[in-house]
Amino acid sequence: MASTNALPPTGNGLIVSFGEMLIDFVPTVSGVSLAEAPGFLKAPGGAPANVAIAVARLGGKAAFVGKLGDDEFGHMLAGILKENDVRSDGINFEKGARTALAFVTLRADGEREFMFYRNPSADMLLTPEDLNLELIRSAKVFHYGSISLIVEPCRSAHLKAMEVAREAGCLLSYDPNLRLPLWPSAEEARQQILSIWDKADVIKVSDVELEFLTGSDKIDDASALSLWHPNLKLLLVTLGEHGSRYYTKNFRGSVEAFHVNTVDTTGAGDSFVGALLSKIVDDQSILEDEARLREVLKFTNACGAITTTKKGAIPALPTEADALKLIKEA
């Protein structure tokens, strides 16, 4: 086994994460339906916000850009970002709509089902005029998902933010984070998720998202490479307990998972992405050096694995020491 000394340091460059932050209400008991759940715990979440906190917890610099309700939950979420050392000067508050909520069912295997309260929620009402463009321009990496593409005006805000980031020379990072119940139809989801595909430098998809986007039930190299585009620097496919696969212009391969006692998969993908971005933000040449990239991906797999060992995303996000400990013990 290569020594963990080869792991690059966490970068100082700013990683800006764009999109939604919401509250997941998670049943106090696993393996029951929403109707059967005796009670719920508040679990702050939203993939882009989780990524920002994941970066900060690993010692990186992160900011979140998005809109929250001007309500108790919205101010609570802004407070959580600040407590976790995520810059909040990209946050707007909306008086006309509430902070988004999601009720989540945890199945016995740790996987999830969702019921959303967003009609509309504050994050959907972010406008291009709301954007803190100076903050976005100061980023080295601009990260986003696809939930912000579902409706206007947020979709226009997303496209504008992406364009400004691209012009400023940011690395664009995309994790579609498919949530089918939020889209009008599966076809619309596929079309919109792919509508910005060729803008991204780094894309991470899960095995489920790969199947959805390609329409194939095969999770193999051919299927993954059908999603390749000429400007892409790195395509990652996460395979849960089977680790992850990576594809670049010049090489491809897979990195094994770490085996842990999985309680709740929420936030594992976000932890994986945050870990990756924190390691490449100051040195993108890692994307062209397979040995160094593999060291980074071993670390990102460890971060993802640790996140599944506790309920809720944010409390479960690891520090670098946590991840290095798991790598050493494996």
Short mmCIF file of C-alpha atoms in Angstrom, two decimals:
data_model
loop_
_atom_site.label_atom_id
_atom_site.label_comp_id
_atom_site.label_asym_id
_atom_site.label_seq_id
_atom_site.Cartn_x
_atom_site.Cartn_y
_atom_site.Cartn_z
CA MET A 1 0.00 0.00 0.00
CA ALA A 2 1.33 3.46 -0.93
CA SER A 3 1.99 5.65 2.08
CA THR A 4 -0.66 8.26 2.86
CA ASN A 5 2.16 10.84 2.76
CA ALA A 6 1.47 11.08 -0.98
CA LEU A 7 -1.89 12.71 -0.20
CA PRO A 8 -1.79 16.34 -1.38
CA PRO A 9 -2.48 19.04 1.20
CA THR A 10 -5.92 20.66 1.42
CA GLY A 11 -5.90 23.78 -0.74
CA ASN A 12 -6.44 27.40 0.29
CA GLY A 13 -8.37 28.40 -2.82
CA LEU A 14 -12.04 29.27 -2.37
CA ILE A 15 -14.65 26.63 -3.31
CA VAL A 16 -18.08 28.19 -3.94
CA SER A 17 -21.03 25.83 -3.75
CA PHE A 18 -24.28 26.94 -5.41
CA GLY A 19 -27.84 25.74 -4.90
CA GLU A 20 -30.25 24.64 -2.21
CA MET A 21 -30.06 24.26 1.54
CA LEU A 22 -33.01 22.76 3.35
CA ILE A 23 -34.06 20.77 6.39
CA ASP A 24 -34.51 17.04 6.17
CA PHE A 25 -36.93 15.64 8.73
CA VAL A 26 -35.62 12.16 9.46
CA PRO A 27 -37.70 9.57 11.36
CA THR A 28 -36.48 8.69 14.84
CA VAL A 29 -36.89 5.03 13.81
CA SER A 30 -35.31 3.44 10.73
CA GLY A 31 -37.13 1.12 8.36
CA VAL A 32 -40.62 2.61 8.74
CA SER A 33 -42.80 4.60 6.33
CA LEU A 34 -43.43 8.32 6.91
CA ALA A 35 -46.93 7.50 8.13
CA GLU A 36 -45.60 4.96 10.65
CA ALA A 37 -42.77 7.17 11.97
CA PRO A 38 -43.35 8.08 15.62
CA GLY A 39 -41.33 11.31 15.34
CA PHE A 40 -38.78 13.22 13.29
CA LEU A 41 -35.41 14.86 13.90
CA LYS A 42 -34.35 18.04 12.10
CA ALA A 43 -31.33 17.34 9.89
CA PRO A 44 -29.98 20.33 7.97
CA GLY A 45 -29.00 19.40 4.42
CA GLY A 46 -29.15 20.17 0.73
CA ALA A 47 -26.32 18.72 -1.34
CA PRO A 48 -24.49 21.96 -2.26
CA ALA A 49 -24.54 23.13 1.38
CA ASN A 50 -23.27 19.72 2.52
CA VAL A 51 -20.37 19.98 0.04
CA ALA A 52 -19.44 23.44 1.38
CA ILE A 53 -19.41 22.16 4.97
CA ALA A 54 -17.49 19.03 3.92
CA VAL A 55 -14.76 21.26 2.43
CA ALA A 56 -14.59 23.47 5.53
CA ARG A 57 -14.45 20.49 7.90
CA LEU A 58 -11.43 19.19 5.96
CA GLY A 59 -9.70 22.53 6.48
CA GLY A 60 -10.56 24.07 3.10
CA LYS A 61 -12.16 27.43 2.27
CA ALA A 62 -15.81 27.30 1.28
CA ALA A 63 -18.73 29.63 0.57
CA PHE A 64 -22.39 28.88 -0.11
CA VAL A 65 -24.52 30.78 -2.63
CA GLY A 66 -28.28 30.38 -2.44
CA LYS A 67 -31.55 31.68 -1.00
CA LEU A 68 -33.18 30.76 2.31
CA GLY A 69 -36.55 31.70 3.71
CA ASP A 70 -36.59 34.75 5.98
CA ASP A 71 -37.96 32.47 8.68
CA GLU A 72 -36.67 30.69 11.75
CA PHE A 73 -35.48 27.66 9.78
CA GLY A 74 -33.70 29.84 7.19
CA HIS A 75 -31.81 31.76 9.85
CA MET A 76 -31.01 28.49 11.63
CA LEU A 77 -29.44 27.12 8.41
CA ALA A 78 -27.40 30.29 7.84
CA GLY A 79 -26.19 29.93 11.43
CA ILE A 80 -25.13 26.33 10.78
CA LEU A 81 -23.04 27.42 7.78
CA LYS A 82 -21.33 30.10 9.89
CA GLU A 83 -20.69 27.67 12.78
CA ASN A 84 -19.03 25.37 10.27
CA ASP A 85 -16.77 28.13 8.90
CA VAL A 86 -18.57 28.43 5.56
CA ARG A 87 -18.72 31.97 4.19
CA SER A 88 -22.29 33.23 4.07
CA ASP A 89 -21.93 36.42 2.02
CA GLY A 90 -23.60 34.66 -0.91
CA ILE A 91 -26.83 34.00 0.99
CA ASN A 92 -30.07 35.89 0.36
CA PHE A 93 -33.24 35.74 2.47
CA GLU A 94 -36.68 35.59 0.87
CA LYS A 95 -39.71 37.04 2.65
CA GLY A 96 -42.21 35.60 0.16
CA ALA A 97 -41.49 31.89 0.61
CA ARG A 98 -40.45 29.40 3.25
CA THR A 99 -37.20 27.47 3.58
CA ALA A 100 -37.56 24.10 1.80
CA LEU A 101 -38.35 21.00 3.87
CA ALA A 102 -38.04 17.32 3.02
CA PHE A 103 -39.41 14.37 4.94
CA VAL A 104 -37.07 11.43 4.48
CA THR A 105 -37.77 7.74 5.01
CA LEU A 106 -34.73 5.73 6.04
CA ARG A 107 -35.18 2.20 4.77
CA ALA A 108 -33.74 -0.71 6.71
CA ASP A 109 -30.73 -0.78 4.31
CA GLY A 110 -29.88 2.88 4.98
CA GLU A 111 -31.20 4.08 1.58
CA ARG A 112 -33.75 6.90 1.43
CA GLU A 113 -37.10 7.97 0.04
CA PHE A 114 -38.20 11.63 -0.02
CA MET A 115 -41.33 13.76 0.32
CA PHE A 116 -40.65 17.44 -0.41
CA TYR A 117 -42.36 20.66 0.69
CA ARG A 118 -41.42 23.18 -2.01
CA ASN A 119 -44.29 25.11 -3.57
CA PRO A 120 -42.38 27.27 -4.04
CA SER A 121 -39.55 27.29 -1.51
CA ALA A 122 -37.13 30.19 -1.06
CA ASP A 123 -34.24 28.51 -2.92
CA MET A 124 -36.37 28.35 -6.10
CA LEU A 125 -36.79 32.15 -6.04
CA LEU A 126 -33.12 33.07 -6.31
CA THR A 127 -32.77 35.59 -9.18
CA PRO A 128 -29.71 36.49 -11.29
CA GLU A 129 -29.81 39.94 -9.61
CA ASP A 130 -29.48 38.30 -6.17
CA LEU A 131 -26.08 36.81 -7.01
CA ASN A 132 -22.93 38.00 -5.27
CA LEU A 133 -20.84 38.05 -8.45
CA GLU A 134 -17.66 39.22 -6.71
CA LEU A 135 -17.78 36.17 -4.44
CA ILE A 136 -18.26 33.84 -7.42
CA ARG A 137 -15.41 35.51 -9.35
CA SER A 138 -13.08 35.05 -6.38
CA ALA A 139 -13.57 31.27 -6.40
CA LYS A 140 -11.09 28.72 -7.75
CA VAL A 141 -13.82 26.06 -7.96
CA PHE A 142 -17.54 26.56 -8.60
CA HIS A 143 -19.67 23.56 -7.64
CA TYR A 144 -23.38 22.97 -8.36
CA GLY A 145 -26.13 20.39 -8.78
CA SER A 146 -29.25 20.15 -10.95
CA ILE A 147 -32.10 20.91 -8.51
CA SER A 148 -31.47 24.61 -9.18
CA LEU A 149 -32.32 23.98 -12.89
CA ILE A 150 -35.89 22.83 -12.27
CA VAL A 151 -37.74 26.17 -12.24
CA GLU A 152 -37.32 29.87 -12.96
CA PRO A 153 -36.02 32.25 -11.71
CA CYS A 154 -33.48 29.96 -10.03
CA ARG A 155 -32.56 28.31 -13.33
CA SER A 156 -31.50 31.67 -14.82
CA ALA A 157 -29.55 32.47 -11.66
CA HIS A 158 -27.77 29.11 -11.95
CA LEU A 159 -26.85 29.67 -15.62
CA LYS A 160 -25.65 33.20 -14.90
CA ALA A 161 -23.52 32.08 -11.92
CA MET A 162 -21.99 29.31 -14.03
CA GLU A 163 -21.18 31.73 -16.87
CA VAL A 164 -19.56 34.24 -14.48
CA ALA A 165 -17.53 31.46 -12.85
CA ARG A 166 -16.40 30.12 -16.23
CA GLU A 167 -15.33 33.63 -17.38
CA ALA A 168 -13.37 34.09 -14.14
CA GLY A 169 -11.43 30.87 -14.83
CA CYS A 170 -13.02 28.71 -12.13
CA LEU A 171 -12.96 24.93 -12.36
CA LEU A 172 -16.62 23.90 -12.79
CA SER A 173 -17.74 20.91 -10.72
CA TYR A 174 -21.13 19.22 -11.29
CA ASP A 175 -22.92 16.58 -9.24
CA PRO A 176 -26.42 16.23 -10.75
CA ASN A 177 -27.83 14.83 -7.51
CA LEU A 178 -30.95 13.41 -9.11
CA ARG A 179 -34.14 13.85 -7.08
CA LEU A 180 -36.82 12.59 -9.46
CA PRO A 181 -39.87 13.57 -7.33
CA LEU A 182 -38.91 17.25 -7.76
CA TRP A 183 -39.01 17.18 -11.57
CA PRO A 184 -42.20 17.43 -13.69
CA SER A 185 -41.16 14.20 -15.46
CA ALA A 186 -38.21 11.84 -15.85
CA GLU A 187 -37.73 13.05 -19.43
CA GLU A 188 -37.53 16.69 -18.33
CA ALA A 189 -35.04 15.73 -15.61
CA ARG A 190 -32.79 13.93 -18.08
CA GLN A 191 -32.99 16.75 -20.63
CA GLN A 192 -32.23 19.56 -18.16
CA ILE A 193 -29.47 17.67 -16.32
CA LEU A 194 -27.76 17.07 -19.68
CA SER A 195 -28.42 20.64 -20.93
CA ILE A 196 -25.38 21.94 -18.98
CA TRP A 197 -23.34 18.72 -19.19
CA ASP A 198 -20.67 19.97 -21.58
CA LYS A 199 -19.88 23.04 -19.43
CA ALA A 200 -18.42 21.07 -16.50
CA ASP A 201 -14.73 20.24 -15.97
CA VAL A 202 -15.40 17.63 -13.27
CA ILE A 203 -18.58 15.53 -13.07
CA LYS A 204 -19.54 13.02 -10.39
CA VAL A 205 -22.50 10.68 -10.85
CA SER A 206 -23.74 7.77 -8.77
CA ASP A 207 -24.40 4.35 -10.29
CA VAL A 208 -28.16 5.09 -10.16
CA GLU A 209 -27.69 8.42 -11.95
CA LEU A 210 -25.51 6.73 -14.59
CA GLU A 211 -28.30 4.26 -15.34
CA PHE A 212 -30.87 7.06 -15.44
CA LEU A 213 -28.88 9.35 -17.75
CA THR A 214 -27.73 6.67 -20.19
CA GLY A 215 -30.96 4.65 -20.18
CA SER A 216 -28.77 1.54 -19.85
CA ASP A 217 -28.88 -0.94 -16.98
CA LYS A 218 -25.16 -1.63 -17.45
CA ILE A 219 -22.76 0.12 -15.09
CA ASP A 220 -19.59 -0.38 -17.10
CA ASP A 221 -16.87 1.67 -18.82
CA ALA A 222 -18.77 1.91 -22.11
CA SER A 223 -21.85 3.24 -20.35
CA ALA A 224 -19.82 5.77 -18.34
CA LEU A 225 -17.83 6.91 -21.37
CA SER A 226 -21.03 7.57 -23.31
CA LEU A 227 -21.31 10.56 -20.92
CA TRP A 228 -17.81 11.83 -21.75
CA HIS A 229 -17.52 15.27 -23.39
CA PRO A 230 -14.37 16.81 -24.93
CA ASN A 231 -13.87 19.52 -22.28
CA LEU A 232 -14.19 17.13 -19.36
CA LYS A 233 -11.13 16.68 -17.15
CA LEU A 234 -12.52 14.03 -14.79
CA LEU A 235 -15.63 11.86 -14.72
CA LEU A 236 -16.32 9.96 -11.50
CA VAL A 237 -18.88 7.21 -10.93
CA THR A 238 -19.57 6.32 -7.30
CA LEU A 239 -20.63 2.73 -6.67
CA GLY A 240 -21.49 2.80 -2.95
CA GLU A 241 -19.92 -0.20 -1.22
CA HIS A 242 -18.08 -1.05 -4.47
CA GLY A 243 -15.97 2.11 -4.38
CA SER A 244 -15.62 4.49 -7.32
CA ARG A 245 -14.45 4.60 -10.93
CA TYR A 246 -12.55 7.43 -12.56
CA TYR A 247 -12.17 8.44 -16.21
CA THR A 248 -9.88 11.10 -17.71
CA LYS A 249 -8.67 11.73 -21.28
CA ASN A 250 -5.59 9.57 -20.73
CA PHE A 251 -6.42 6.94 -18.12
CA ARG A 252 -9.21 5.22 -16.23
CA GLY A 253 -9.52 2.88 -13.28
CA SER A 254 -11.30 2.08 -10.04
CA VAL A 255 -10.62 2.60 -6.35
CA GLU A 256 -11.96 0.19 -3.74
CA ALA A 257 -14.39 1.23 -1.04
CA PHE A 258 -13.75 1.10 2.69
CA HIS A 259 -16.06 -1.25 4.52
CA VAL A 260 -17.89 0.37 7.43
CA ASN A 261 -21.11 -0.14 9.35
CA THR A 262 -23.57 1.88 7.23
CA VAL A 263 -26.38 3.56 9.14
CA ASP A 264 -27.48 6.35 6.78
CA THR A 265 -26.13 7.10 3.30
CA THR A 266 -27.23 10.78 3.42
CA GLY A 267 -24.39 13.10 2.47
CA ALA A 268 -21.89 10.39 1.48
CA GLY A 269 -21.68 11.65 -2.11
CA ASP A 270 -21.38 15.25 -0.90
CA SER A 271 -18.57 14.27 1.46
CA PHE A 272 -16.83 12.51 -1.44
CA VAL A 273 -17.12 15.61 -3.66
CA GLY A 274 -16.03 18.03 -0.91
CA ALA A 275 -12.95 15.90 -0.23
CA LEU A 276 -12.03 15.79 -3.92
CA LEU A 277 -12.45 19.54 -4.44
CA SER A 278 -10.47 20.39 -1.30
CA LYS A 279 -7.51 18.39 -2.65
CA ILE A 280 -7.52 19.66 -6.26
CA VAL A 281 -8.49 23.32 -5.73
CA ASP A 282 -4.87 24.55 -5.65
CA ASP A 283 -3.36 21.89 -7.91
CA GLN A 284 -5.43 20.76 -10.87
CA SER A 285 -2.42 18.89 -12.30
CA ILE A 286 -3.53 16.05 -9.98
CA LEU A 287 -6.26 15.37 -12.58
CA GLU A 288 -3.52 14.41 -15.07
CA ASP A 289 -1.39 12.32 -12.70
CA GLU A 290 -2.95 8.92 -12.08
CA ALA A 291 -0.85 7.98 -9.03
CA ARG A 292 -1.71 11.22 -7.20
CA LEU A 293 -5.35 11.09 -8.31
CA ARG A 294 -5.65 7.55 -6.91
CA GLU A 295 -4.30 8.75 -3.54
CA VAL A 296 -6.88 11.54 -3.54
CA LEU A 297 -9.69 9.14 -4.50
CA LYS A 298 -8.71 6.73 -1.75
CA PHE A 299 -9.12 9.69 0.61
CA THR A 300 -12.46 10.75 -0.94
CA ASN A 301 -13.76 7.16 -0.66
CA ALA A 302 -12.77 7.15 3.02
CA CYS A 303 -14.60 10.46 3.59
CA GLY A 304 -17.71 9.10 1.87
CA ALA A 305 -17.62 5.88 3.90
CA ILE A 306 -17.28 7.66 7.25
CA THR A 307 -20.28 9.84 6.42
CA THR A 308 -22.51 6.74 6.23
CA THR A 309 -21.70 5.66 9.79
CA LYS A 310 -23.90 8.30 11.50
CA LYS A 311 -27.41 9.62 10.96
CA GLY A 312 -27.70 12.92 9.08
CA ALA A 313 -25.16 14.41 6.69
CA ILE A 314 -23.57 17.36 8.49
CA PRO A 315 -22.81 15.73 11.87
CA ALA A 316 -21.29 12.76 10.00
CA LEU A 317 -18.89 14.72 7.73
CA PRO A 318 -15.30 13.76 8.65
CA THR A 319 -12.15 15.71 9.43
CA GLU A 320 -8.94 14.83 7.60
CA ALA A 321 -7.69 12.99 10.71
CA ASP A 322 -10.84 10.79 10.69
CA ALA A 323 -10.27 9.84 7.06
CA LEU A 324 -6.54 9.16 7.48
CA LYS A 325 -7.32 6.92 10.46
CA LEU A 326 -9.74 4.82 8.39
CA ILE A 327 -7.19 4.55 5.55
CA LYS A 328 -4.47 3.48 7.97
CA GLU A 329 -6.67 0.85 9.64
CA ALA A 330 -7.93 -0.63 6.37
#
